[in-house]
Amino acid sequence: MARDTSFIPSIGPCRASTVAGMSLSTILVLHGPNLNLLGTREPTVYGTATLADHVATVRKAAEKIGATVSDLQSNSEGDLVDAIHGAKGVVDAIIINAGAFTHYSWAIHDALRSFPGSVIEVHLSNPVAREEFRHVSVLAGVVDGTISGLGGIGYSLAVDALAALAGR
């Protein structure tokens, strides 16, 4: 059975970047609920950059290491789970900002747990400095690392982290 890669609009022939012998050629960036509103939603918390701006940041950082980027934003937990399932064997790594799903989505947790590549969790704000319900990430135990509270720079740092992890 062929993998459904329709959720990855820019996937195609990839130029593999070899970092210390490991390949990092494709990165999937996933964004959860309400992140489509970035730029206008609570700019004092999330900044004024749009979702497209953050994806462009990832693309620029990935270009430097010869990797391609696909992205998906969904307000639906099932869409994100399906994208993670479909990423197996198709992409090398995932950067995920799961939004509110970070705090309670065991379905996304389980899907990420089954993904064989590296995963970096990114948050624009610092969840631990906010409301108490945001202090727990149910994803933290199944990702390679979390970058939070650094705004949009967190996305380029995530690409750097993935490149470093590929070089282990």
Tab-separated table of C-alpha atoms in Angstrom:
chain	number	residue	atom	x	y	z
A	1	MET	CA	0.000	0.000	0.000
A	2	ALA	CA	1.462	3.358	-1.054
A	3	ARG	CA	1.879	6.101	1.531
A	4	ASP	CA	-0.437	9.092	1.236
A	5	THR	CA	1.842	12.097	0.893
A	6	SER	CA	-0.867	14.540	-0.192
A	7	PHE	CA	-0.486	16.340	3.147
A	8	ILE	CA	3.065	17.234	2.084
A	9	PRO	CA	2.521	19.634	-0.807
A	10	SER	CA	6.187	20.416	-1.529
A	11	ILE	CA	7.624	16.901	-1.340
A	12	GLY	CA	9.477	15.867	-4.427
A	13	PRO	CA	12.982	14.934	-5.463
A	14	CYS	CA	15.144	15.991	-2.520
A	15	ARG	CA	18.775	16.933	-2.313
A	16	ALA	CA	20.040	15.052	0.733
A	17	SER	CA	22.236	16.884	3.198
A	18	THR	CA	24.692	14.594	4.880
A	19	VAL	CA	25.655	15.728	8.338
A	20	ALA	CA	28.335	13.444	9.792
A	21	GLY	CA	27.109	10.540	7.711
A	22	MET	CA	23.383	10.809	8.485
A	23	SER	CA	20.832	12.131	6.019
A	24	LEU	CA	18.529	15.031	6.828
A	25	SER	CA	16.817	15.854	3.568
A	26	THR	CA	13.162	16.438	4.480
A	27	ILE	CA	11.526	18.198	7.412
A	28	LEU	CA	7.805	18.311	8.135
A	29	VAL	CA	6.592	21.329	10.120
A	30	LEU	CA	3.290	20.821	11.926
A	31	HIS	CA	1.203	23.574	13.504
A	32	GLY	CA	-1.805	22.963	15.705
A	33	PRO	CA	-4.991	24.866	16.506
A	34	ASN	CA	-5.265	28.629	16.222
A	35	LEU	CA	-1.753	29.023	14.848
A	36	ASN	CA	-3.312	30.050	11.541
A	37	LEU	CA	-4.171	33.264	13.432
A	38	LEU	CA	-0.545	34.153	14.201
A	39	GLY	CA	0.191	37.789	13.495
A	40	THR	CA	-3.210	38.920	14.741
A	41	ARG	CA	-3.917	36.649	17.723
A	42	GLU	CA	-2.507	38.019	20.980
A	43	PRO	CA	0.521	39.734	19.425
A	44	THR	CA	1.852	40.607	22.890
A	45	VAL	CA	2.183	36.854	23.560
A	46	TYR	CA	2.902	35.399	20.108
A	47	GLY	CA	4.379	38.359	18.226
A	48	THR	CA	3.321	39.876	14.934
A	49	ALA	CA	4.911	37.337	12.583
A	50	THR	CA	2.420	35.227	10.659
A	51	LEU	CA	2.393	31.461	10.281
A	52	ALA	CA	3.772	31.959	6.755
A	53	ASP	CA	6.634	34.004	8.231
A	54	HIS	CA	7.552	31.167	10.604
A	55	VAL	CA	7.405	28.556	7.850
A	56	ALA	CA	9.644	30.818	5.732
A	57	THR	CA	12.120	30.917	8.629
A	58	VAL	CA	12.239	27.120	8.663
A	59	ARG	CA	12.634	26.966	4.882
A	60	LYS	CA	15.531	29.453	4.961
A	61	ALA	CA	17.325	27.540	7.746
A	62	ALA	CA	16.683	24.201	6.032
A	63	GLU	CA	17.973	25.511	2.710
A	64	LYS	CA	21.347	26.153	4.358
A	65	ILE	CA	21.685	22.435	5.122
A	66	GLY	CA	20.177	21.278	1.824
A	67	ALA	CA	16.881	20.083	3.284
A	68	THR	CA	13.377	20.626	1.943
A	69	VAL	CA	10.407	21.580	4.076
A	70	SER	CA	6.742	20.662	3.975
A	71	ASP	CA	4.207	22.103	6.362
A	72	LEU	CA	0.694	21.598	7.620
A	73	GLN	CA	-1.458	23.638	9.965
A	74	SER	CA	-4.665	22.149	11.258
A	75	ASN	CA	-7.169	22.888	13.953
A	76	SER	CA	-8.014	19.176	13.881
A	77	GLU	CA	-6.136	16.720	16.068
A	78	GLY	CA	-6.883	13.886	13.643
A	79	ASP	CA	-5.280	15.744	10.733
A	80	LEU	CA	-2.050	16.108	12.703
A	81	VAL	CA	-2.085	12.447	13.743
A	82	ASP	CA	-2.661	11.421	10.108
A	83	ALA	CA	0.207	13.659	8.971
A	84	ILE	CA	2.576	12.099	11.521
A	85	HIS	CA	1.537	8.600	10.462
A	86	GLY	CA	1.991	9.527	6.799
A	87	ALA	CA	5.422	11.035	7.481
A	88	LYS	CA	6.959	7.665	8.382
A	89	GLY	CA	9.355	6.697	5.620
A	90	VAL	CA	8.666	9.976	3.791
A	91	VAL	CA	10.353	12.667	5.915
A	92	ASP	CA	13.418	12.529	8.122
A	93	ALA	CA	12.339	14.851	10.918
A	94	ILE	CA	9.412	16.794	12.343
A	95	ILE	CA	9.176	20.219	13.944
A	96	ILE	CA	5.884	20.541	15.807
A	97	ASN	CA	4.147	23.457	17.472
A	98	ALA	CA	1.055	21.617	18.621
A	99	GLY	CA	-0.526	24.674	20.230
A	100	ALA	CA	-3.108	23.720	22.846
A	101	PHE	CA	-2.814	20.043	21.855
A	102	THR	CA	0.570	20.137	23.624
A	103	HIS	CA	-1.167	19.945	26.973
A	104	TYR	CA	-3.609	17.091	26.449
A	105	SER	CA	-3.269	15.231	23.151
A	106	TRP	CA	-2.259	11.707	23.959
A	107	ALA	CA	-3.180	10.836	20.366
A	108	ILE	CA	-0.449	13.148	19.032
A	109	HIS	CA	1.894	11.829	21.748
A	110	ASP	CA	1.340	8.251	20.582
A	111	ALA	CA	1.703	9.178	16.903
A	112	LEU	CA	5.002	10.979	17.566
A	113	ARG	CA	6.192	8.035	19.625
A	114	SER	CA	5.817	5.842	16.547
A	115	PHE	CA	7.713	8.241	14.251
A	116	PRO	CA	11.234	6.903	13.678
A	117	GLY	CA	12.939	10.249	12.966
A	118	SER	CA	13.890	13.173	15.167
A	119	VAL	CA	11.213	15.504	16.524
A	120	ILE	CA	11.630	18.991	17.978
A	121	GLU	CA	8.753	20.687	19.821
A	122	VAL	CA	8.601	24.488	19.395
A	123	HIS	CA	6.597	27.107	21.264
A	124	LEU	CA	6.742	30.830	20.546
A	125	SER	CA	5.917	31.752	24.127
A	126	ASN	CA	7.215	30.161	27.316
A	127	PRO	CA	4.362	27.908	28.472
A	128	VAL	CA	5.835	27.544	31.979
A	129	ALA	CA	5.618	31.324	32.456
A	130	ARG	CA	1.923	31.322	31.567
A	131	GLU	CA	-1.282	29.811	32.959
A	132	GLU	CA	-0.835	26.658	35.036
A	133	PHE	CA	-2.637	24.405	32.541
A	134	ARG	CA	0.118	25.230	30.007
A	135	HIS	CA	2.928	24.006	32.269
A	136	VAL	CA	2.660	20.374	31.189
A	137	SER	CA	3.533	19.064	27.751
A	138	VAL	CA	2.286	15.542	27.146
A	139	LEU	CA	4.534	15.541	24.068
A	140	ALA	CA	7.776	16.274	25.944
A	141	GLY	CA	8.480	12.629	26.696
A	142	VAL	CA	8.444	11.596	23.037
A	143	VAL	CA	10.323	14.467	21.389
A	144	ASP	CA	14.073	14.918	21.186
A	145	GLY	CA	13.866	18.423	22.605
A	146	THR	CA	11.709	21.464	23.229
A	147	ILE	CA	12.467	25.062	22.313
A	148	SER	CA	10.186	27.602	23.934
A	149	GLY	CA	9.938	31.259	24.803
A	150	LEU	CA	12.265	32.552	22.091
A	151	GLY	CA	9.636	33.624	19.594
A	152	GLY	CA	10.244	32.931	15.923
A	153	ILE	CA	13.952	32.254	16.391
A	154	GLY	CA	12.875	28.945	17.940
A	155	TYR	CA	12.067	27.634	14.466
A	156	SER	CA	15.557	28.227	13.069
A	157	LEU	CA	17.038	26.790	16.268
A	158	ALA	CA	14.890	23.699	15.720
A	159	VAL	CA	16.425	23.183	12.283
A	160	ASP	CA	19.896	23.602	13.793
A	161	ALA	CA	19.002	21.038	16.467
A	162	LEU	CA	17.769	18.565	13.865
A	163	ALA	CA	20.995	18.955	11.892
A	164	ALA	CA	23.019	18.381	15.053
A	165	LEU	CA	20.960	15.323	15.957
A	166	ALA	CA	21.496	13.898	12.468
A	167	GLY	CA	25.205	14.218	13.103
A	168	ARG	CA	25.231	12.030	16.231
